[in-house]
XYZ file of C-alpha atoms in Angstrom:
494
model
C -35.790 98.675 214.616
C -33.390 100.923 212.577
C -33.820 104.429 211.403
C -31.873 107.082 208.943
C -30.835 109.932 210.680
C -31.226 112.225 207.605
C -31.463 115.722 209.359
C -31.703 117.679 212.402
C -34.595 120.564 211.149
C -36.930 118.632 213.102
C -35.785 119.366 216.600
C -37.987 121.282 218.636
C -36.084 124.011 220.238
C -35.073 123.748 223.423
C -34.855 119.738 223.732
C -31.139 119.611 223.733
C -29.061 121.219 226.450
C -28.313 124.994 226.275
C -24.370 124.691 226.687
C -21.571 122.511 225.451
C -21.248 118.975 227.134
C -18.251 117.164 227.987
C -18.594 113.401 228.986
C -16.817 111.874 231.134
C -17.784 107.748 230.215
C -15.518 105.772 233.428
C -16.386 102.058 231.953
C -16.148 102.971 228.719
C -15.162 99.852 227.371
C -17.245 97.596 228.808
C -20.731 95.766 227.825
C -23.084 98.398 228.920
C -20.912 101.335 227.214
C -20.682 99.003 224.136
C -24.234 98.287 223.702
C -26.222 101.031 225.049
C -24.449 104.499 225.965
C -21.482 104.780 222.989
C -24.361 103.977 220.482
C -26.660 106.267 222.120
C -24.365 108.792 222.677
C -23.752 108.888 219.055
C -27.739 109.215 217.622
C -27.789 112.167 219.888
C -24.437 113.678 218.167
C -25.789 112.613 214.706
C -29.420 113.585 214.963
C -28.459 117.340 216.394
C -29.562 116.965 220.038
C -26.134 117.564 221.223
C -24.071 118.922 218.179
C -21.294 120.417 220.705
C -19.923 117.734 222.490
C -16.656 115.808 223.334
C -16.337 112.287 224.864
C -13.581 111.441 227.170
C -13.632 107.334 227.671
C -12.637 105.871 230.951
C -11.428 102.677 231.829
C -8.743 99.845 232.935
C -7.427 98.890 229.136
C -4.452 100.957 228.766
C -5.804 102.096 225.059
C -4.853 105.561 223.223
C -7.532 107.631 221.446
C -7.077 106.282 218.181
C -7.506 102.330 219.783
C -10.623 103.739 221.865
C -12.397 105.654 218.430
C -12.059 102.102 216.560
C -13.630 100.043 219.276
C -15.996 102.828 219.430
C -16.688 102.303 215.552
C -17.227 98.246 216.117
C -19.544 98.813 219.231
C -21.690 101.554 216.433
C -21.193 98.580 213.713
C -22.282 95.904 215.768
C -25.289 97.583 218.157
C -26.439 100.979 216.819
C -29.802 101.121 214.797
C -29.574 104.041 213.330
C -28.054 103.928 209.806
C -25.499 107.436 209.663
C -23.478 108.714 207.209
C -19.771 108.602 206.889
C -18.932 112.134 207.235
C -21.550 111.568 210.733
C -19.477 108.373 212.114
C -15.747 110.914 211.740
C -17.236 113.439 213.168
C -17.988 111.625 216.457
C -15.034 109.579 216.218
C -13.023 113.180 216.405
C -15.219 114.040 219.606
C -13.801 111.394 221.115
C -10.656 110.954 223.804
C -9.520 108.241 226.123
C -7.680 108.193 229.519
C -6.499 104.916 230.942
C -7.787 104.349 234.620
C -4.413 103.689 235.897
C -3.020 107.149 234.631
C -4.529 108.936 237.410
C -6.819 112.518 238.282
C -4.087 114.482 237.085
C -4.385 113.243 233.389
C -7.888 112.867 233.123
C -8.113 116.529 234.106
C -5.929 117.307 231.142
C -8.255 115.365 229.071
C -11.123 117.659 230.240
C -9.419 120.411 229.673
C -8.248 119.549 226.307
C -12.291 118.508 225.712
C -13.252 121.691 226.499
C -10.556 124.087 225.172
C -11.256 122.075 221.973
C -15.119 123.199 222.148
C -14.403 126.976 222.696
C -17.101 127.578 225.095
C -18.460 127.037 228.321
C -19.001 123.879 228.738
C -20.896 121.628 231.182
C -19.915 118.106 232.220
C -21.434 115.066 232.827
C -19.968 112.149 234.415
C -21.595 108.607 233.806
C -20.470 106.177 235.976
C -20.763 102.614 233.627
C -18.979 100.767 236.342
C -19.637 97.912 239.247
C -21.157 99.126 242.354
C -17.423 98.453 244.369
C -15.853 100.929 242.108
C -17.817 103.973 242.175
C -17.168 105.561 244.944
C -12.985 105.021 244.210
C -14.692 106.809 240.666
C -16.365 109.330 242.618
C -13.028 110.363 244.744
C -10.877 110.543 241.531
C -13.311 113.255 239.895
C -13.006 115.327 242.982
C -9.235 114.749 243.128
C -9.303 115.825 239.574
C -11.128 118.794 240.229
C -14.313 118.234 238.054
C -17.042 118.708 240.101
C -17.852 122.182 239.127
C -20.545 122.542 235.856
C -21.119 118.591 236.311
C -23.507 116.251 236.912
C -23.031 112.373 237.550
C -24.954 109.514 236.554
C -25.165 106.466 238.790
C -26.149 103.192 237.769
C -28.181 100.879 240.365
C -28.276 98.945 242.540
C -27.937 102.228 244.700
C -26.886 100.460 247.995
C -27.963 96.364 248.979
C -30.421 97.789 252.539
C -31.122 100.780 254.086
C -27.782 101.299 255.837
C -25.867 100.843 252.672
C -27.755 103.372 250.743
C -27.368 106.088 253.979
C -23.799 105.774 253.365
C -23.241 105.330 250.171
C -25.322 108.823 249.870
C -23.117 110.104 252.478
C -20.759 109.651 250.748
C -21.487 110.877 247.603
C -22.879 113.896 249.410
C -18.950 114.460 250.478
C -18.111 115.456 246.652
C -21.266 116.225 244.700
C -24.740 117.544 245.899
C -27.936 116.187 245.571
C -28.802 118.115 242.754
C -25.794 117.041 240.694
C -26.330 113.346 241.112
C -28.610 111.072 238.787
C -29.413 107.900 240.024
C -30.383 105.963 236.540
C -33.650 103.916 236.383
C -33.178 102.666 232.296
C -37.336 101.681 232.578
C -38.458 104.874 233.461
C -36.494 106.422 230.337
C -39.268 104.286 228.493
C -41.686 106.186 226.205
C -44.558 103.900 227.219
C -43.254 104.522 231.314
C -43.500 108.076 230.471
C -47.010 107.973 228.323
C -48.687 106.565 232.286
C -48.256 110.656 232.754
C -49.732 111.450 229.845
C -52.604 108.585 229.874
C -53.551 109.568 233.826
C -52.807 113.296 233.670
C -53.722 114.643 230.405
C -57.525 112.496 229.887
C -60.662 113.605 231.850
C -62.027 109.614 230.716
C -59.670 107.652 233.535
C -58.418 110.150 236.222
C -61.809 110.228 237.926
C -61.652 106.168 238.419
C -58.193 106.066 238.920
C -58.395 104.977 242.703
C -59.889 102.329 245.019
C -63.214 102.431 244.276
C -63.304 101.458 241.017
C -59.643 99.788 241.139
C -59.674 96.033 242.252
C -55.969 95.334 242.219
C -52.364 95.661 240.030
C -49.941 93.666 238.792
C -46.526 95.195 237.391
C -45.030 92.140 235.535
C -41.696 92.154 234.425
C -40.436 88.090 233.688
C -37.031 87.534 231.764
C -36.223 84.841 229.603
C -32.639 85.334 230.192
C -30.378 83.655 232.506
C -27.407 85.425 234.353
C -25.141 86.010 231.150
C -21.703 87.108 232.754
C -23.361 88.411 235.773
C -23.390 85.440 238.062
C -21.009 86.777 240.498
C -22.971 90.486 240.697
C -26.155 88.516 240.593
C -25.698 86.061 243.394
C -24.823 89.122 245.813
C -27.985 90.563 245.360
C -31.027 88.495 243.698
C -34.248 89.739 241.614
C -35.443 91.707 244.627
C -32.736 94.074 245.020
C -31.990 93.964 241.444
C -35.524 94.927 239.994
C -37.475 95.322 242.479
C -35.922 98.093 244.687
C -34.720 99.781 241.471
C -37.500 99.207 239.341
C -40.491 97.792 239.684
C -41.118 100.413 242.461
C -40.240 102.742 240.285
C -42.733 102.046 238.049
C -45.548 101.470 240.688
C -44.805 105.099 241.409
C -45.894 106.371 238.586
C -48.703 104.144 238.332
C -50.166 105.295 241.868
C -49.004 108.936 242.604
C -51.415 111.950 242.813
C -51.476 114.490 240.049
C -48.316 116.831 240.212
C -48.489 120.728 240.781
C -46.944 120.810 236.972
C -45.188 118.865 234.832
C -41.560 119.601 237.031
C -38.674 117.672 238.245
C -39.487 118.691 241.769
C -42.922 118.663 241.595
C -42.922 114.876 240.208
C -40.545 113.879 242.723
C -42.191 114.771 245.451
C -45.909 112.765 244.261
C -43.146 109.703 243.698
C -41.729 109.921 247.474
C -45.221 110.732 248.940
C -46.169 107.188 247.211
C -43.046 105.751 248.901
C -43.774 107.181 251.804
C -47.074 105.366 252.010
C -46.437 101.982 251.301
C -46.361 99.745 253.991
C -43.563 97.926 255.341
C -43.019 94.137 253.007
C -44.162 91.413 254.664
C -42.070 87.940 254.284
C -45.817 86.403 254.241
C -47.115 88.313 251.182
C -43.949 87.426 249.188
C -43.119 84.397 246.936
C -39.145 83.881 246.640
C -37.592 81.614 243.678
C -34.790 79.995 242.329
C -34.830 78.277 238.912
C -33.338 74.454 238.945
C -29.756 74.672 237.605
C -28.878 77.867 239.179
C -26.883 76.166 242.061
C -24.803 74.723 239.109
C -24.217 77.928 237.533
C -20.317 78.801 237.744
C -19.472 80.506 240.968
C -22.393 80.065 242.210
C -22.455 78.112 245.918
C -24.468 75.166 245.650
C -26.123 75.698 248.660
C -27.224 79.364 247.405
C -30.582 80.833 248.997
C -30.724 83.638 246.075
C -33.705 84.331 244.418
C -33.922 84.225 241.072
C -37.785 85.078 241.096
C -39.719 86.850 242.741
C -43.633 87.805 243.452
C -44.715 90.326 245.945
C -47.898 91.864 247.497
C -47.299 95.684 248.280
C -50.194 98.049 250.205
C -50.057 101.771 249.700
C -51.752 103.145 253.099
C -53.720 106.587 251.629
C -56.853 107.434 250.812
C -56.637 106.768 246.876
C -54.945 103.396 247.282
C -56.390 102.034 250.520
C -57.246 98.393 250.607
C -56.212 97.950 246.723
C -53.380 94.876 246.233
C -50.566 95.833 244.101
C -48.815 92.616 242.852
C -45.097 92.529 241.442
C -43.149 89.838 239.966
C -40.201 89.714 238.096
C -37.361 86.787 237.603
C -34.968 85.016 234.787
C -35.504 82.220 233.055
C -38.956 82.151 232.713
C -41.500 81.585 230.102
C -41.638 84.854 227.979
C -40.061 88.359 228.421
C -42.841 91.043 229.022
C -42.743 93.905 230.892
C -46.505 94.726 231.643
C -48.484 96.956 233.675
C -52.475 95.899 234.244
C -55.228 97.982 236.174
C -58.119 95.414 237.061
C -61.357 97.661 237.459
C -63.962 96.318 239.397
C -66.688 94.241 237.496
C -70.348 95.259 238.067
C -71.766 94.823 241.917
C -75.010 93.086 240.057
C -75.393 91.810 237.197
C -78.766 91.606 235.217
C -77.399 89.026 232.635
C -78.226 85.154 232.929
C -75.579 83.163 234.290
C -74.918 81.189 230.829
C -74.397 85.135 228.947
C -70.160 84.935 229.794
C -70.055 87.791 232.034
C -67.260 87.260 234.481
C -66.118 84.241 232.888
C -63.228 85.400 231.740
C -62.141 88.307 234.542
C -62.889 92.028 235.123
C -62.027 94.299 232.619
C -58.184 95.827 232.107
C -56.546 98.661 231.081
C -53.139 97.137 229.940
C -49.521 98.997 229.386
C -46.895 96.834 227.739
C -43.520 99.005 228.158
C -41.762 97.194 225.560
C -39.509 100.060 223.803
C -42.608 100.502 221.748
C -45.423 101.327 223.721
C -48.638 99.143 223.152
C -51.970 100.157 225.154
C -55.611 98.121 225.486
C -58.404 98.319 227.541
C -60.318 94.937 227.779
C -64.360 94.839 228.133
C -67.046 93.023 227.075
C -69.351 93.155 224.215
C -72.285 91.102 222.818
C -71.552 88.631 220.296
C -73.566 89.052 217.057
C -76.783 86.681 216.778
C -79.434 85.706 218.529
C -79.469 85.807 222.508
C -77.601 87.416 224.629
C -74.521 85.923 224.327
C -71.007 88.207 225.804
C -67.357 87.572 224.510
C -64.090 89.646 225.825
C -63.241 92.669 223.632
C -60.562 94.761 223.407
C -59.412 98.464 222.005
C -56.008 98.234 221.206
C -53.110 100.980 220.479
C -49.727 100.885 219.341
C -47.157 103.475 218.512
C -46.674 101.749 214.985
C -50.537 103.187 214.468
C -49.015 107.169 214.749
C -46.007 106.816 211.913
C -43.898 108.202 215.026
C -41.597 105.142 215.982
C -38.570 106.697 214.455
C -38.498 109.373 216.432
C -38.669 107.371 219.886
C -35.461 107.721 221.686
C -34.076 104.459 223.368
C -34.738 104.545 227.263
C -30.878 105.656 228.020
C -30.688 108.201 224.889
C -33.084 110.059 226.732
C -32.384 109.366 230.239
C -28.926 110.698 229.143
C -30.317 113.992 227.146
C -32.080 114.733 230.237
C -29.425 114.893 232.820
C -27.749 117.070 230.302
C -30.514 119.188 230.558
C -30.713 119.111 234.375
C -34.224 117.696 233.919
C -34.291 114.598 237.441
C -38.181 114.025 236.582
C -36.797 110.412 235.843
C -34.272 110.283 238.431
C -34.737 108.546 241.486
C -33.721 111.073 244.822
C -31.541 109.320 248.105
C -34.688 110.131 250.217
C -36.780 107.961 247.761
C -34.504 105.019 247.859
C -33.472 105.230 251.104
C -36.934 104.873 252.106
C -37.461 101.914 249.573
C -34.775 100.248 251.611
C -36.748 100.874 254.667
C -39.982 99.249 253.229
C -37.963 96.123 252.834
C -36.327 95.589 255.534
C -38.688 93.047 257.229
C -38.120 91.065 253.725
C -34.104 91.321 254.252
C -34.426 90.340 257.563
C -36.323 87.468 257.448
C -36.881 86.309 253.538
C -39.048 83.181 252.890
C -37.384 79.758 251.743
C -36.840 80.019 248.082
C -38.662 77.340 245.546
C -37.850 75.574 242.830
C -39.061 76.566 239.055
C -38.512 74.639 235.727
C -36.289 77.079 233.714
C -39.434 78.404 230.737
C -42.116 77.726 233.144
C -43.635 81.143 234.903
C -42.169 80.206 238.449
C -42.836 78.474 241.537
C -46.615 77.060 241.873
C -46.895 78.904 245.281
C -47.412 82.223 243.425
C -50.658 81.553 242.820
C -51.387 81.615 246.404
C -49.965 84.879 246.842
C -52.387 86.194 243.813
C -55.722 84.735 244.781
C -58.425 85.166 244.249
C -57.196 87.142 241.251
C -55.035 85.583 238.536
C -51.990 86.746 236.871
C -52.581 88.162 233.212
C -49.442 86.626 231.829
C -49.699 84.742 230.203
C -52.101 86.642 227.730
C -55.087 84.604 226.678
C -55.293 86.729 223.728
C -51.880 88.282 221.807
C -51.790 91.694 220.701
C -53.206 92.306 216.678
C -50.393 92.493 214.541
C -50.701 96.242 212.903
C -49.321 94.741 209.598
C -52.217 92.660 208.969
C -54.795 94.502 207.087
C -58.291 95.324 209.234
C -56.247 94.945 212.111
């Protein structure tokens, strides 16, 4: 999807932050900084969000500035969407600065200063930490050596900790040098406009808030399968598997929004506390209500043990213990290699306790009706029923009202997932931030899984994983794959 940035009169006020920002980007040459946050970083500069702004790059190359702006310009040729203008592209290539790793606090604080002297104001600063998880605390230290915690706020990227000890103290830790309030621990799905439309769909319509809850709720599923394999993450990957990679960091996440109680108002605070009150209900993760996978060829994958019990896959049953969610399954799976790449949310409503239709009509043949959310960068919505086929009898097929974002003429002004997450910890705005008591208590829900994990099973790489998740599921079925696609909103009557 690619868009003109052609000019900045449309920005509400008050949607950028209200000072100067300096950026501190420690990993800034790397694959994430090169495909997400440079070209992100840049449709903010260009479309106005954050017209004053200078970017000081961190990493191990020992580049200059000048070497740093044009592999800056290749990462913007190669992976932004957005189609700029010249005099746009040198005016964010003279934003920009670099500081070799190896040079130390002492020169990166010049580079700060230089940033900010250069922006003739006072600034604010925000540190985003684009590195491995065995770096960022050494990152962490060198900021406070340097002296830049004041006016700042850092941005962590997961996995935040491998188990509930790790996570106490790698908080501690943190806690030694920046405050809770200045750290943001980065969850890329919930930057998603269709994550953040769940608010909006519960919250803001009088149709589904009164049936949102157990008694008209049969079950879940949060579905997130990859067709991609490790890349160049084996050796990360093997450490940690698809639980602690999505699942802690997340799919939970997710489920959060999907299951907490209405918020006092529309607030950082306010939303994270409903989010920890959900985590604070869920039961602890038993091994028996979880289905553990690893595709074939995995054990063959380089530097990978061949004797490896990592997951690849995995499928879970989760309980939230309160008095909305009581007795309702909430089913997760995620893994790579497998069939298609979706990342779906479906609400299962309970079908009819008696029905008055014959048994040949079609009623419950194919399933109880679903309110479906695919969080694909743009957000599709549809809500499943059924409705009586035209002719004689009475004769019932599976309908469906569908919506898309391409219906609105919006989609150019949806921000990708770490634009925004980005603009918002600029702003100071942690609605989609995850707190250290949320994911330490994550941790805590999974310990019984940690401690004792099932075996892990073999899946055919394409397939949708190991047969034995279909235990896990039943009676219910998983939606994906969908019987019926989504209607193409090119297609005329569609």
């Amino acid at each position: 999807m690619e868009f003109r940035i052609d000019s900045v009169a449309k920005i509400p006020a008050g949607v950028g932050p209200r000072n100067p920002q300096v950026v501190v980007l420690i990993g800034a040459t790397g694959d994430l900084a090169r495909r997400k946050l440079l070209p992100g970083l840049f449709h903010l500069f260009a479309a106005g969000f954050i017209p004053s702004c200078r970017i000081v790059g961190v990493s191990l190359e020992d580049l200059d500035a000048q070497a740093f702006r044009k592999l800056t310009r290749a990462a913007l040729e190669e992976f932004s969407p957005c189609q700029a203008s010249e005099e746009q592209h040198a005016a964010f290539e003279k934003a920009l600065d670099y500081v070799p790793l190896g040079a130390g606090a002492g020169e990166l604080k010049a580079a700060v200063e230089r940033a900010e002297k250069a922006l003739d104001a006072e600034c604010e600063r925000l540190h985003y930490l684009s590195v491995p998880p065995s770096a960022a605390l050494a990152c962490v230290r060198m900021l406070g050596e340097a002296g830049l915690v004041t006016r700042s706020r850092i941005i962590m990227e997961k996995p935040f900790g491998t188990d509930l000890a790790s996570a106490k103290s790698l908080n501690a830790k943190l806690h030694a040098v920046f405050s809770e309030e200045q750290i943001f621990r980065i969850d890329h799905f919930l930057g998603k406009e269709p994550a953040q439309n769940i608010l909006a769909f519960r919250f803001a319509n009088g149709l589904f808030e009164p049936i949102w809850n157990r008694n008209f709720i049969e079950h879940v599923q949060i579905d997130v399968p990859e067709t991609l394999g490790l890349e160049k993450r084996t050796a990360f990957y093997d450490a940690i598997g698809a639980f602690r990679d999505m699942v802690v960091t997340h799919l939970f996440q997710v489920l959060a929004f999907v299951a907490m109680e209405p918020p006092t108002a529309l607030e950082p605070t306010a939303i994270s506390d409903e989010k920890n009150k959900v985590f604070r209900s869920m039961l602890p993760i038993k091994p028996g209500d979880v289905v553990r996978g690893q595709f074939t060829g995995y054990r063959g994958e380089e530097g990978v043990s061949p004797e490896s019990d990592t997951e690849t896959f995995i499928a879970l049953k989760c309980t939230i213990d309160n008095w909305r969610w009581a007795g309702v399954p909430l089913y997760l799976r995620t893994g790579k290699r497998l069939a298609e790449g979706k990342r779906v949310i479906s609400i299962a409503f309970r079908e009819p306790p008696k029905s008055m239709f014959p048994p040949d009509s079609g009623v419950g043949a194919q399933g109880p009706d679903h309110l479906t959310f695919d969080l694909a960068d743009v957000s599709k919505m549809s809500l499943s029923f059924y409705g009586k086929r035209p002719g004689p009898g009475m004769r019932l097929d599976k309908l469906s009202l569908q919506f898309a974002m391409h219906d609105t003429g919006l989609v150019g002004e949806v921000l990708e997932a770490y634009e925004r997450l980005i603009l918002d910890a600029m702003r100071g705005d942690r609605t989609l931030f995850t707190t250290a008591e949320g994911i330490e208590r994550l941790w805590e829900v999974s310990a019984p899984l940690l401690e004792s994990p099932p075996p892990v099973r073999f899946y055919a790489p394409g397939s949708w994983g190991p047969n034995s998740m279909h235990q896990l599921i039943a009676p219910h079925a998983w939606r994906l794959p969908f019987e019926r696609g989504w209607r193409d909103p090119n297609l005329s009557g569609a």
